[in-house]
PDB file of C-alpha atoms in Angstrom:
ATOM      1  CA  MET C   6      16.165   4.454  21.189  1.00  0.00           C
ATOM      2  CA  THR C   7      14.316   7.594  20.249  1.00  0.00           C
ATOM      3  CA  ILE C   8      10.617   8.250  20.030  1.00  0.00           C
ATOM      4  CA  ALA C   9       9.366   9.432  16.638  1.00  0.00           C
ATOM      5  CA  THR C  10       6.401  11.652  17.355  1.00  0.00           C
ATOM      6  CA  ALA C  11       3.561  12.843  15.146  1.00  0.00           C
ATOM      7  CA  THR C  12       0.157  14.345  15.741  1.00  0.00           C
ATOM      8  CA  SER C  13      -2.553  11.708  15.800  1.00  0.00           C
ATOM      9  CA  HIS C  14      -6.032  11.573  14.311  1.00  0.00           C
ATOM     10  CA  THR C  15      -8.739  10.537  16.749  1.00  0.00           C
ATOM     11  CA  THR C  16      -8.371   6.901  17.854  1.00  0.00           C
ATOM     12  CA  GLY C  17     -12.033   6.286  18.461  1.00  0.00           C
ATOM     13  CA  ARG C  18     -11.279   5.296  22.107  1.00  0.00           C
ATOM     14  CA  THR C  19     -12.236   7.107  25.295  1.00  0.00           C
ATOM     15  CA  GLY C  20     -10.100   7.308  28.428  1.00  0.00           C
ATOM     16  CA  PRO C  21      -6.311   7.051  28.686  1.00  0.00           C
ATOM     17  CA  ALA C  22      -4.422   5.479  25.815  1.00  0.00           C
ATOM     18  CA  ARG C  23      -3.036   1.973  26.302  1.00  0.00           C
ATOM     19  CA  PRO C  24       0.399   1.157  24.849  1.00  0.00           C
ATOM     20  CA  VAL C  25       0.288  -0.922  21.657  1.00  0.00           C
ATOM     21  CA  PHE C  26       2.902  -3.407  20.479  1.00  0.00           C
ATOM     22  CA  CYS C  27       3.148  -3.398  16.696  1.00  0.00           C
ATOM     23  CA  VAL C  28       4.925  -5.538  14.118  1.00  0.00           C
ATOM     24  CA  ASP C  29       5.398  -5.034  10.396  1.00  0.00           C
ATOM     25  CA  ILE C  30       5.711  -8.583   9.008  1.00  0.00           C
ATOM     26  CA  GLY C  31       7.199  -8.783   5.542  1.00  0.00           C
ATOM     27  CA  GLY C  32       8.340 -11.797   3.587  1.00  0.00           C
ATOM     28  CA  SER C  33      11.980 -11.255   4.622  1.00  0.00           C
ATOM     29  CA  PHE C  34      11.995  -9.200   7.831  1.00  0.00           C
ATOM     30  CA  MET C  35       9.810  -8.225  10.766  1.00  0.00           C
ATOM     31  CA  LYS C  36      10.099  -4.777  12.360  1.00  0.00           C
ATOM     32  CA  PHE C  37       8.931  -4.503  15.967  1.00  0.00           C
ATOM     33  CA  ALA C  38       7.948  -1.379  17.935  1.00  0.00           C
ATOM     34  CA  VAL C  39       5.761  -0.081  20.733  1.00  0.00           C
ATOM     35  CA  SER C  40       3.437   2.899  20.536  1.00  0.00           C
ATOM     36  CA  PRO C  41       3.062   4.218  24.096  1.00  0.00           C
ATOM     37  CA  VAL C  42       0.411   6.764  23.055  1.00  0.00           C
ATOM     38  CA  PRO C  43      -1.221   7.653  19.728  1.00  0.00           C
ATOM     39  CA  GLY C  44       1.260   9.479  17.523  1.00  0.00           C
ATOM     40  CA  ALA C  45       4.395   8.079  19.193  1.00  0.00           C
ATOM     41  CA  LEU C  46       6.467   5.095  18.074  1.00  0.00           C
ATOM     42  CA  VAL C  47       9.498   3.501  19.746  1.00  0.00           C
ATOM     43  CA  PRO C  48      11.413   1.078  17.454  1.00  0.00           C
ATOM     44  CA  LEU C  49      12.387  -2.167  19.209  1.00  0.00           C
ATOM     45  CA  GLY C  50      14.321  -4.034  16.539  1.00  0.00           C
ATOM     46  CA  LYS C  51      14.229  -5.992  13.326  1.00  0.00           C
ATOM     47  CA  VAL C  52      14.519  -9.767  12.820  1.00  0.00           C
ATOM     48  CA  ALA C  53      14.279 -12.224   9.938  1.00  0.00           C
ATOM     49  CA  THR C  54      10.793 -13.560   9.191  1.00  0.00           C
ATOM     50  CA  PRO C  55      10.431 -17.359   9.487  1.00  0.00           C
ATOM     51  CA  ALA C  56       7.921 -17.156   6.644  1.00  0.00           C
ATOM     52  CA  ALA C  57       7.363 -20.897   6.237  1.00  0.00           C
ATOM     53  CA  ASP C  58       7.315 -21.960   9.915  1.00  0.00           C
ATOM     54  CA  TRP C  59       4.260 -20.999  11.971  1.00  0.00           C
ATOM     55  CA  GLY C  60       5.720 -22.420  15.190  1.00  0.00           C
ATOM     56  CA  ARG C  61       8.861 -20.302  14.886  1.00  0.00           C
ATOM     57  CA  LEU C  62       6.911 -17.222  13.821  1.00  0.00           C
ATOM     58  CA  SER C  63       4.490 -17.364  16.739  1.00  0.00           C
ATOM     59  CA  SER C  64       7.293 -18.157  19.210  1.00  0.00           C
ATOM     60  CA  LEU C  65       9.359 -15.261  17.933  1.00  0.00           C
ATOM     61  CA  LEU C  66       6.441 -12.847  18.333  1.00  0.00           C
ATOM     62  CA  ALA C  67       5.819 -14.156  21.851  1.00  0.00           C
ATOM     63  CA  SER C  68       9.503 -13.694  22.682  1.00  0.00           C
ATOM     64  CA  LEU C  69       9.589 -10.155  21.302  1.00  0.00           C
ATOM     65  CA  VAL C  70       6.578  -9.164  23.384  1.00  0.00           C
ATOM     66  CA  ALA C  71       7.907 -10.882  26.524  1.00  0.00           C
ATOM     67  CA  ARG C  72      11.326  -9.202  26.272  1.00  0.00           C
ATOM     68  CA  ASN C  73       9.684  -5.804  25.989  1.00  0.00           C
ATOM     69  CA  ALA C  74       6.756  -6.364  28.354  1.00  0.00           C
ATOM     70  CA  HIS C  75       7.909  -3.438  30.490  1.00  0.00           C
ATOM     71  CA  ALA C  76       7.022  -1.082  27.613  1.00  0.00           C
ATOM     72  CA  GLY C  77       3.352  -2.000  27.784  1.00  0.00           C
ATOM     73  CA  ASP C  78       0.986  -3.724  30.172  1.00  0.00           C
ATOM     74  CA  PRO C  79      -0.607  -7.203  30.320  1.00  0.00           C
ATOM     75  CA  GLU C  80      -3.540  -6.089  28.170  1.00  0.00           C
ATOM     76  CA  SER C  81      -1.595  -4.080  25.597  1.00  0.00           C
ATOM     77  CA  PRO C  82      -2.685  -5.369  22.174  1.00  0.00           C
ATOM     78  CA  LEU C  83      -0.347  -6.609  19.484  1.00  0.00           C
ATOM     79  CA  ALA C  84      -1.169  -5.058  16.100  1.00  0.00           C
ATOM     80  CA  LEU C  85       0.197  -6.596  12.912  1.00  0.00           C
ATOM     81  CA  SER C  86       0.835  -5.247   9.440  1.00  0.00           C
ATOM     82  CA  ILE C  87       1.052  -8.273   7.152  1.00  0.00           C
ATOM     83  CA  ALA C  88       2.026  -8.798   3.530  1.00  0.00           C
ATOM     84  CA  GLY C  89      -1.217 -10.614   2.742  1.00  0.00           C
ATOM     85  CA  LEU C  90      -5.003 -10.433   2.990  1.00  0.00           C
ATOM     86  CA  ILE C  91      -7.013 -10.695   6.205  1.00  0.00           C
ATOM     87  CA  ASP C  92     -10.678 -11.638   5.734  1.00  0.00           C
ATOM     88  CA  PRO C  93     -12.635  -9.385   8.138  1.00  0.00           C
ATOM     89  CA  ARG C  94     -15.426 -11.953   8.405  1.00  0.00           C
ATOM     90  CA  ASP C  95     -13.380 -14.689  10.047  1.00  0.00           C
ATOM     91  CA  GLY C  96      -9.849 -13.304  10.381  1.00  0.00           C
ATOM     92  CA  VAL C  97      -8.371 -15.922   8.053  1.00  0.00           C
ATOM     93  CA  ALA C  98      -5.106 -14.820   6.450  1.00  0.00           C
ATOM     94  CA  THR C  99      -3.831 -15.455   2.926  1.00  0.00           C
ATOM     95  CA  SER C 100      -0.249 -14.632   1.984  1.00  0.00           C
ATOM     96  CA  ALA C 101       2.067 -15.689  -0.813  1.00  0.00           C
ATOM     97  CA  ASN C 102       5.097 -14.147   0.910  1.00  0.00           C
ATOM     98  CA  ILE C 103       4.387 -15.601   4.370  1.00  0.00           C
ATOM     99  CA  PRO C 104       2.932 -19.033   3.531  1.00  0.00           C
ATOM    100  CA  CYS C 105       2.786 -20.255   7.133  1.00  0.00           C
ATOM    101  CA  ILE C 106      -0.083 -17.862   7.958  1.00  0.00           C
ATOM    102  CA  THR C 107      -2.279 -18.853   5.004  1.00  0.00           C
ATOM    103  CA  GLY C 108      -5.512 -20.427   6.195  1.00  0.00           C
ATOM    104  CA  ARG C 109      -4.952 -19.406   9.820  1.00  0.00           C
ATOM    105  CA  ARG C 110      -7.145 -17.160  11.946  1.00  0.00           C
ATOM    106  CA  ILE C 111      -3.991 -15.346  12.797  1.00  0.00           C
ATOM    107  CA  GLY C 112      -5.451 -12.867  15.269  1.00  0.00           C
ATOM    108  CA  ASP C 113      -7.358 -15.484  17.282  1.00  0.00           C
ATOM    109  CA  GLU C 114      -4.496 -17.993  17.249  1.00  0.00           C
ATOM    110  CA  LEU C 115      -1.879 -15.475  18.331  1.00  0.00           C
ATOM    111  CA  ALA C 116      -4.197 -14.011  20.986  1.00  0.00           C
ATOM    112  CA  GLU C 117      -4.483 -17.463  22.542  1.00  0.00           C
ATOM    113  CA  ILE C 118      -0.700 -17.950  22.473  1.00  0.00           C
ATOM    114  CA  LEU C 119       0.164 -14.475  23.769  1.00  0.00           C
ATOM    115  CA  GLY C 120      -2.708 -13.990  26.181  1.00  0.00           C
ATOM    116  CA  ARG C 121      -3.463 -10.516  24.843  1.00  0.00           C
ATOM    117  CA  PRO C 122      -5.612  -9.012  22.052  1.00  0.00           C
ATOM    118  CA  VAL C 123      -4.145  -9.304  18.549  1.00  0.00           C
ATOM    119  CA  LEU C 124      -5.280  -7.186  15.593  1.00  0.00           C
ATOM    120  CA  ALA C 125      -4.129  -7.578  12.000  1.00  0.00           C
ATOM    121  CA  ALA C 126      -4.453  -5.819   8.651  1.00  0.00           C
ATOM    122  CA  ASN C 127      -2.618  -6.098   5.372  1.00  0.00           C
ATOM    123  CA  ASP C 128       0.320  -3.852   4.589  1.00  0.00           C
ATOM    124  CA  ALA C 129      -1.547  -1.705   2.051  1.00  0.00           C
ATOM    125  CA  ASP C 130      -4.310  -1.066   4.583  1.00  0.00           C
ATOM    126  CA  CYS C 131      -1.744  -0.191   7.245  1.00  0.00           C
ATOM    127  CA  LEU C 132      -0.062   2.312   4.934  1.00  0.00           C
ATOM    128  CA  THR C 133      -3.519   3.740   4.268  1.00  0.00           C
ATOM    129  CA  LEU C 134      -4.131   4.113   8.017  1.00  0.00           C
ATOM    130  CA  ALA C 135      -0.700   5.665   8.477  1.00  0.00           C
ATOM    131  CA  GLU C 136      -1.280   8.219   5.728  1.00  0.00           C
ATOM    132  CA  ALA C 137      -4.828   9.017   6.834  1.00  0.00           C
ATOM    133  CA  ASN C 138      -3.766   9.653  10.424  1.00  0.00           C
ATOM    134  CA  GLU C 139      -0.075  10.549  10.414  1.00  0.00           C
ATOM    135  CA  GLY C 140       0.740  11.370   6.789  1.00  0.00           C
ATOM    136  CA  VAL C 141      -0.368  13.479   3.846  1.00  0.00           C
ATOM    137  CA  GLY C 142      -3.979  12.410   4.355  1.00  0.00           C
ATOM    138  CA  ARG C 143      -4.281  13.915   7.806  1.00  0.00           C
ATOM    139  CA  GLY C 144      -7.223  16.329   7.807  1.00  0.00           C
ATOM    140  CA  HIS C 145      -8.858  14.678   4.762  1.00  0.00           C
ATOM    141  CA  SER C 146     -12.158  12.890   5.338  1.00  0.00           C
ATOM    142  CA  VAL C 147     -11.656  10.348   2.519  1.00  0.00           C
ATOM    143  CA  VAL C 148      -8.193   8.997   1.738  1.00  0.00           C
ATOM    144  CA  PHE C 149      -7.600   6.576  -1.127  1.00  0.00           C
ATOM    145  CA  CYS C 150      -4.083   5.124  -0.927  1.00  0.00           C
ATOM    146  CA  ALA C 151      -2.594   3.796  -4.176  1.00  0.00           C
ATOM    147  CA  ILE C 152       0.259   1.291  -3.943  1.00  0.00           C
ATOM    148  CA  MET C 153       2.452   1.376  -7.048  1.00  0.00           C
ATOM    149  CA  GLY C 154       5.401  -0.934  -6.603  1.00  0.00           C
ATOM    150  CA  THR C 155       6.119  -4.224  -8.330  1.00  0.00           C
ATOM    151  CA  GLY C 156       2.364  -4.373  -8.858  1.00  0.00           C
ATOM    152  CA  ILE C 157      -0.703  -2.317  -7.941  1.00  0.00           C
ATOM    153  CA  GLY C 158      -2.799  -2.222  -4.776  1.00  0.00           C
ATOM    154  CA  GLY C 159      -4.632   0.202  -2.552  1.00  0.00           C
ATOM    155  CA  GLY C 160      -6.680   0.953   0.516  1.00  0.00           C
ATOM    156  CA  LEU C 161      -9.457   3.273   1.647  1.00  0.00           C
ATOM    157  CA  ALA C 162      -9.910   5.188   4.908  1.00  0.00           C
ATOM    158  CA  ILE C 163     -12.830   7.384   5.927  1.00  0.00           C
ATOM    159  CA  ASP C 164     -12.476   9.714   8.909  1.00  0.00           C
ATOM    160  CA  GLY C 165      -9.184   8.044   9.769  1.00  0.00           C
ATOM    161  CA  ARG C 166     -10.548   4.492   9.905  1.00  0.00           C
ATOM    162  CA  LEU C 167     -10.188   1.638   7.443  1.00  0.00           C
ATOM    163  CA  VAL C 168     -13.007   0.581   5.178  1.00  0.00           C
ATOM    164  CA  ARG C 169     -12.865  -3.214   4.996  1.00  0.00           C
ATOM    165  CA  GLY C 170     -14.872  -4.870   2.255  1.00  0.00           C
ATOM    166  CA  ALA C 171     -15.936  -8.471   1.718  1.00  0.00           C
ATOM    167  CA  GLY C 172     -12.994 -10.836   1.887  1.00  0.00           C
ATOM    168  CA  GLY C 173     -10.720  -8.003   2.996  1.00  0.00           C
ATOM    169  CA  VAL C 174     -10.712  -6.546  -0.516  1.00  0.00           C
ATOM    170  CA  THR C 175     -11.085  -2.753  -0.576  1.00  0.00           C
ATOM    171  CA  GLY C 176      -9.287  -0.217  -2.729  1.00  0.00           C
ATOM    172  CA  GLU C 177      -7.940  -2.898  -5.068  1.00  0.00           C
ATOM    173  CA  TRP C 178      -8.074  -0.702  -8.164  1.00  0.00           C
ATOM    174  CA  GLY C 179      -5.338  -2.853  -9.715  1.00  0.00           C
ATOM    175  CA  HIS C 180      -7.663  -5.722 -10.592  1.00  0.00           C
ATOM    176  CA  GLY C 181     -10.661  -6.132 -12.849  1.00  0.00           C
ATOM    177  CA  PRO C 182     -10.661  -5.871 -16.680  1.00  0.00           C
ATOM    178  CA  ILE C 183     -10.775  -2.080 -16.774  1.00  0.00           C
ATOM    179  CA  LEU C 184      -7.889  -0.972 -19.006  1.00  0.00           C
ATOM    180  CA  ASN C 185      -8.511   0.778 -22.301  1.00  0.00           C
ATOM    181  CA  THR C 186      -7.331  -1.112 -25.347  1.00  0.00           C
ATOM    182  CA  THR C 187      -6.527   1.904 -27.514  1.00  0.00           C
ATOM    183  CA  VAL C 188      -4.489   5.054 -26.953  1.00  0.00           C
ATOM    184  CA  GLU C 189      -4.427   8.096 -29.222  1.00  0.00           C
ATOM    185  CA  LEU C 190      -0.922   9.530 -29.168  1.00  0.00           C
ATOM    186  CA  ASN C 191       0.422  12.193 -31.527  1.00  0.00           C
ATOM    187  CA  GLY C 192      -2.052  11.271 -34.256  1.00  0.00           C
ATOM    188  CA  GLU C 193      -1.318   7.548 -33.929  1.00  0.00           C
ATOM    189  CA  THR C 194      -3.841   5.000 -32.687  1.00  0.00           C
ATOM    190  CA  LEU C 195      -2.113   2.374 -30.568  1.00  0.00           C
ATOM    191  CA  HIS C 196      -3.854  -0.907 -29.834  1.00  0.00           C
ATOM    192  CA  ILE C 197      -2.871  -2.354 -26.465  1.00  0.00           C
ATOM    193  CA  PRO C 198      -3.687  -5.990 -25.694  1.00  0.00           C
ATOM    194  CA  ARG C 199      -5.366  -7.114 -22.504  1.00  0.00           C
ATOM    195  CA  PHE C 200      -2.414  -8.793 -20.855  1.00  0.00           C
ATOM    196  CA  SER C 201      -3.116 -11.815 -18.652  1.00  0.00           C
ATOM    197  CA  CYS C 202      -3.044 -11.061 -14.927  1.00  0.00           C
ATOM    198  CA  GLY C 203      -1.960 -13.227 -12.018  1.00  0.00           C
ATOM    199  CA  CYS C 204      -5.463 -12.898 -10.546  1.00  0.00           C
ATOM    200  CA  GLY C 205      -6.814 -14.992 -13.432  1.00  0.00           C
ATOM    201  CA  GLN C 206      -8.370 -12.142 -15.408  1.00  0.00           C
ATOM    202  CA  SER C 207      -7.060 -10.139 -18.352  1.00  0.00           C
ATOM    203  CA  GLY C 208      -6.762  -6.395 -18.808  1.00  0.00           C
ATOM    204  CA  CYS C 209      -6.131  -5.514 -15.161  1.00  0.00           C
ATOM    205  CA  VAL C 210      -4.341  -2.294 -14.222  1.00  0.00           C
ATOM    206  CA  ASP C 211      -1.856  -4.497 -12.348  1.00  0.00           C
ATOM    207  CA  THR C 212      -0.583  -5.888 -15.659  1.00  0.00           C
ATOM    208  CA  ILE C 213       0.967  -2.563 -16.669  1.00  0.00           C
ATOM    209  CA  GLY C 214       0.603  -0.215 -13.689  1.00  0.00           C
ATOM    210  CA  GLY C 215       3.557  -1.239 -11.552  1.00  0.00           C
ATOM    211  CA  ALA C 216       7.266  -1.533 -12.248  1.00  0.00           C
ATOM    212  CA  ARG C 217       6.952  -4.915 -13.981  1.00  0.00           C
ATOM    213  CA  GLY C 218       4.001  -3.539 -15.944  1.00  0.00           C
ATOM    214  CA  ILE C 219       6.008  -0.600 -17.272  1.00  0.00           C
ATOM    215  CA  GLU C 220       8.596  -3.108 -18.463  1.00  0.00           C
ATOM    216  CA  ARG C 221       5.881  -5.222 -20.115  1.00  0.00           C
ATOM    217  CA  LEU C 222       4.396  -2.196 -21.864  1.00  0.00           C
ATOM    218  CA  HIS C 223       7.836  -1.011 -23.022  1.00  0.00           C
ATOM    219  CA  HIS C 224       8.567  -4.431 -24.489  1.00  0.00           C
ATOM    220  CA  PHE C 225       5.236  -4.489 -26.292  1.00  0.00           C
ATOM    221  CA  LEU C 226       5.749  -1.021 -27.793  1.00  0.00           C
ATOM    222  CA  HIS C 227       9.420  -1.359 -28.725  1.00  0.00           C
ATOM    223  CA  SER C 228      10.304  -5.101 -28.622  1.00  0.00           C
ATOM    224  CA  GLN C 229      12.987  -4.114 -26.120  1.00  0.00           C
ATOM    225  CA  GLU C 230      13.756  -5.677 -22.748  1.00  0.00           C
ATOM    226  CA  GLU C 231      14.562  -2.960 -20.212  1.00  0.00           C
ATOM    227  CA  THR C 232      14.256  -2.402 -16.480  1.00  0.00           C
ATOM    228  CA  SER C 233      11.699   0.038 -15.150  1.00  0.00           C
ATOM    229  CA  TYR C 234      14.526   1.948 -13.488  1.00  0.00           C
ATOM    230  CA  ARG C 235      16.254   2.473 -16.843  1.00  0.00           C
ATOM    231  CA  ILE C 236      13.000   3.283 -18.663  1.00  0.00           C
ATOM    232  CA  LEU C 237      12.121   5.998 -16.155  1.00  0.00           C
ATOM    233  CA  GLU C 238      15.665   7.317 -16.136  1.00  0.00           C
ATOM    234  CA  ASP C 239      15.601   7.573 -19.942  1.00  0.00           C
ATOM    235  CA  TRP C 240      12.158   9.201 -19.816  1.00  0.00           C
ATOM    236  CA  GLN C 241      13.457  11.955 -17.548  1.00  0.00           C
ATOM    237  CA  ILE C 242      16.235  12.836 -19.994  1.00  0.00           C
ATOM    238  CA  GLY C 243      13.937  12.735 -23.030  1.00  0.00           C
ATOM    239  CA  GLY C 244      14.712   9.333 -24.547  1.00  0.00           C
ATOM    240  CA  ALA C 245      12.207   8.880 -27.376  1.00  0.00           C
ATOM    241  CA  ARG C 246      11.218   5.279 -26.659  1.00  0.00           C
ATOM    242  CA  ALA C 247      10.867   5.853 -22.943  1.00  0.00           C
ATOM    243  CA  VAL C 248       8.875   9.048 -23.553  1.00  0.00           C
ATOM    244  CA  LYS C 249       6.412   7.080 -25.659  1.00  0.00           C
ATOM    245  CA  THR C 250       6.149   4.279 -23.100  1.00  0.00           C
ATOM    246  CA  VAL C 251       5.440   6.640 -20.218  1.00  0.00           C
ATOM    247  CA  ALA C 252       2.967   8.678 -22.284  1.00  0.00           C
ATOM    248  CA  VAL C 253       0.996   5.505 -23.063  1.00  0.00           C
ATOM    249  CA  TRP C 254       1.300   4.372 -19.434  1.00  0.00           C
ATOM    250  CA  LEU C 255      -0.122   7.669 -18.188  1.00  0.00           C
ATOM    251  CA  GLU C 256      -3.065   7.504 -20.599  1.00  0.00           C
ATOM    252  CA  LEU C 257      -3.921   3.976 -19.493  1.00  0.00           C
ATOM    253  CA  ILE C 258      -3.355   4.339 -15.744  1.00  0.00           C
ATOM    254  CA  ALA C 259      -4.919   7.754 -15.175  1.00  0.00           C
ATOM    255  CA  ASP C 260      -8.375   6.553 -16.267  1.00  0.00           C
ATOM    256  CA  PRO C 261      -8.910   3.824 -13.634  1.00  0.00           C
ATOM    257  CA  LEU C 262      -7.273   5.898 -10.900  1.00  0.00           C
ATOM    258  CA  ALA C 263      -9.579   8.823 -11.732  1.00  0.00           C
ATOM    259  CA  LEU C 264     -12.518   6.418 -11.579  1.00  0.00           C
ATOM    260  CA  ALA C 265     -11.396   5.296  -8.111  1.00  0.00           C
ATOM    261  CA  VAL C 266     -11.277   8.943  -7.004  1.00  0.00           C
ATOM    262  CA  ASN C 267     -14.761   9.632  -8.367  1.00  0.00           C
ATOM    263  CA  VAL C 268     -16.236   6.500  -6.776  1.00  0.00           C
ATOM    264  CA  THR C 269     -14.670   7.024  -3.336  1.00  0.00           C
ATOM    265  CA  GLY C 270     -14.830  10.814  -3.183  1.00  0.00           C
ATOM    266  CA  ALA C 271     -11.205  10.951  -2.050  1.00  0.00           C
ATOM    267  CA  SER C 272      -9.602  14.382  -1.714  1.00  0.00           C
ATOM    268  CA  ILE C 273      -6.068  12.987  -1.471  1.00  0.00           C
ATOM    269  CA  VAL C 274      -4.343   9.943  -2.997  1.00  0.00           C
ATOM    270  CA  PRO C 275      -1.081   9.081  -1.218  1.00  0.00           C
ATOM    271  CA  VAL C 276       1.079   6.830  -3.385  1.00  0.00           C
ATOM    272  CA  GLY C 277       3.225   4.116  -1.836  1.00  0.00           C
ATOM    273  CA  GLY C 278       5.626   1.660  -3.434  1.00  0.00           C
ATOM    274  CA  GLY C 279       8.775   2.083  -5.473  1.00  0.00           C
ATOM    275  CA  LEU C 280       7.267   4.220  -8.231  1.00  0.00           C
ATOM    276  CA  ALA C 281       6.352   6.859  -5.646  1.00  0.00           C
ATOM    277  CA  SER C 282      10.057   7.707  -5.394  1.00  0.00           C
ATOM    278  CA  VAL C 283      10.045   8.984  -8.999  1.00  0.00           C
ATOM    279  CA  MET C 284       8.588  12.409  -8.266  1.00  0.00           C
ATOM    280  CA  PRO C 285       8.270  13.582 -11.904  1.00  0.00           C
ATOM    281  CA  LEU C 286       6.229  10.455 -12.677  1.00  0.00           C
ATOM    282  CA  ILE C 287       3.855  11.069  -9.764  1.00  0.00           C
ATOM    283  CA  ASP C 288       3.545  14.740 -10.764  1.00  0.00           C
ATOM    284  CA  ALA C 289       2.622  13.709 -14.307  1.00  0.00           C
ATOM    285  CA  LEU C 290       0.109  11.154 -13.022  1.00  0.00           C
ATOM    286  CA  ASP C 291      -1.419  13.760 -10.708  1.00  0.00           C
ATOM    287  CA  LYS C 292      -1.969  16.148 -13.622  1.00  0.00           C
ATOM    288  CA  ALA C 293      -3.440  13.385 -15.785  1.00  0.00           C
ATOM    289  CA  VAL C 294      -5.832  12.231 -13.055  1.00  0.00           C
ATOM    290  CA  ARG C 295      -6.982  15.747 -12.153  1.00  0.00           C
ATOM    291  CA  LYS C 296      -7.945  16.347 -15.785  1.00  0.00           C
ATOM    292  CA  ARG C 297     -10.283  13.338 -15.648  1.00  0.00           C
ATOM    293  CA  ILE C 298     -12.135  13.689 -12.341  1.00  0.00           C
ATOM    294  CA  LEU C 299     -15.372  15.520 -11.590  1.00  0.00           C
ATOM    295  CA  ASN C 300     -14.028  17.511  -8.647  1.00  0.00           C
ATOM    296  CA  ARG C 301     -11.455  20.246  -9.174  1.00  0.00           C
ATOM    297  CA  PHE C 302      -8.627  20.623  -6.694  1.00  0.00           C
ATOM    298  CA  ASP C 303      -6.163  23.478  -6.385  1.00  0.00           C
ATOM    299  CA  HIS C 304      -3.759  21.225  -4.485  1.00  0.00           C
ATOM    300  CA  PRO C 305      -1.918  18.103  -5.668  1.00  0.00           C
ATOM    301  CA  LEU C 306      -4.247  15.113  -5.443  1.00  0.00           C
ATOM    302  CA  VAL C 307      -1.945  12.213  -6.292  1.00  0.00           C
ATOM    303  CA  THR C 308       1.148  12.657  -4.156  1.00  0.00           C
ATOM    304  CA  PRO C 309       3.930  10.491  -2.659  1.00  0.00           C
ATOM    305  CA  ALA C 310       3.053   8.964   0.708  1.00  0.00           C
ATOM    306  CA  LEU C 311       4.798  10.555   3.683  1.00  0.00           C
ATOM    307  CA  ARG C 312       5.141   7.328   5.710  1.00  0.00           C
ATOM    308  CA  GLN C 313       6.799   5.157   3.065  1.00  0.00           C
ATOM    309  CA  GLU C 314       9.541   3.858   5.346  1.00  0.00           C
ATOM    310  CA  ASP C 315       7.537   3.200   8.513  1.00  0.00           C
ATOM    311  CA  GLY C 316       3.984   2.963   7.184  1.00  0.00           C
ATOM    312  CA  GLY C 317       3.508  -0.636   8.285  1.00  0.00           C
ATOM    313  CA  LEU C 318       4.424   0.081  11.896  1.00  0.00           C
ATOM    314  CA  VAL C 319       2.635   3.434  12.045  1.00  0.00           C
ATOM    315  CA  GLY C 320      -0.511   1.941  10.518  1.00  0.00           C
ATOM    316  CA  ALA C 321      -0.408  -1.066  12.851  1.00  0.00           C
ATOM    317  CA  ALA C 322      -0.042   1.308  15.821  1.00  0.00           C
ATOM    318  CA  VAL C 323      -3.077   3.307  14.668  1.00  0.00           C
ATOM    319  CA  LEU C 324      -5.027   0.053  14.219  1.00  0.00           C
ATOM    320  CA  GLY C 325      -4.121  -0.996  17.748  1.00  0.00           C
ATOM    321  CA  HIS C 326      -5.080   2.319  19.330  1.00  0.00           C
ATOM    322  CA  GLN C 327      -8.361   2.331  17.429  1.00  0.00           C
ATOM    323  CA  GLY C 328      -9.064  -1.198  18.629  1.00  0.00           C
ATOM    324  CA  GLY C 329      -9.444  -2.540  15.085  1.00  0.00           C
TER     325      GLY C 329
END
């Protein structure tokens, strides 16, 4: 195994660094690694996630740590990146993709089982930590990370550390009835409905901001079922319907993202998720957002995240070295 090294932001600790075990727990797979010092990561394998069986999940984590105990020490913490929310008040987890952790104080329960400190944060927050410390946000005081995949999410870091709001909700620019309902495009006024959102509200950015949202918007505008991949492919070669869909999408999405930048004071917005791989789309969104914000930047503001592939593990490692 090789060590992937990167320069680290301050960890907030004093004295010698303690190795950190870290796990990125997704709905399908768990990736396991150890970070011997800040900025270094040694991959230790990947296994299927027993998402519906807490006993198997906790036993598997205990086994992974025990088999690799030589890489750390008895007090090395285990830091988790989880596809779900962690309430900072009581540590209770909520996850649709990993139902066995819902309602559990996952950090406390695992700490008792493993006999070592356990820290946990959601995957968006871990990507935010990774980008703020080891990615495109390094050197920026305020980093607002925008997740644009199937849906919309986000996270906020200040001086390399997470900002955790009530209920674990911070940076969630994808929810709240904040979308415009009209778009002026080439002399035409388009009226866009407030689509119902899975959060229970209507008019959320999440309803059109992610990949499924682009498909929903395209269907509304053209009565045509199409995948986001095909829509964006057609847009890049000048397909008229796709060009219109993306133009409307940019008008609607740039407003709330610009608001998030103004409110947080972010000087960089790393973008994670599948849409971040479509560089022309992110470039167009960057230009649209920079036209709307109060600050003026001579560098790209909205830009693809650097730690897309290993953000969960890198962010968990940073969390562990910072001690939460």
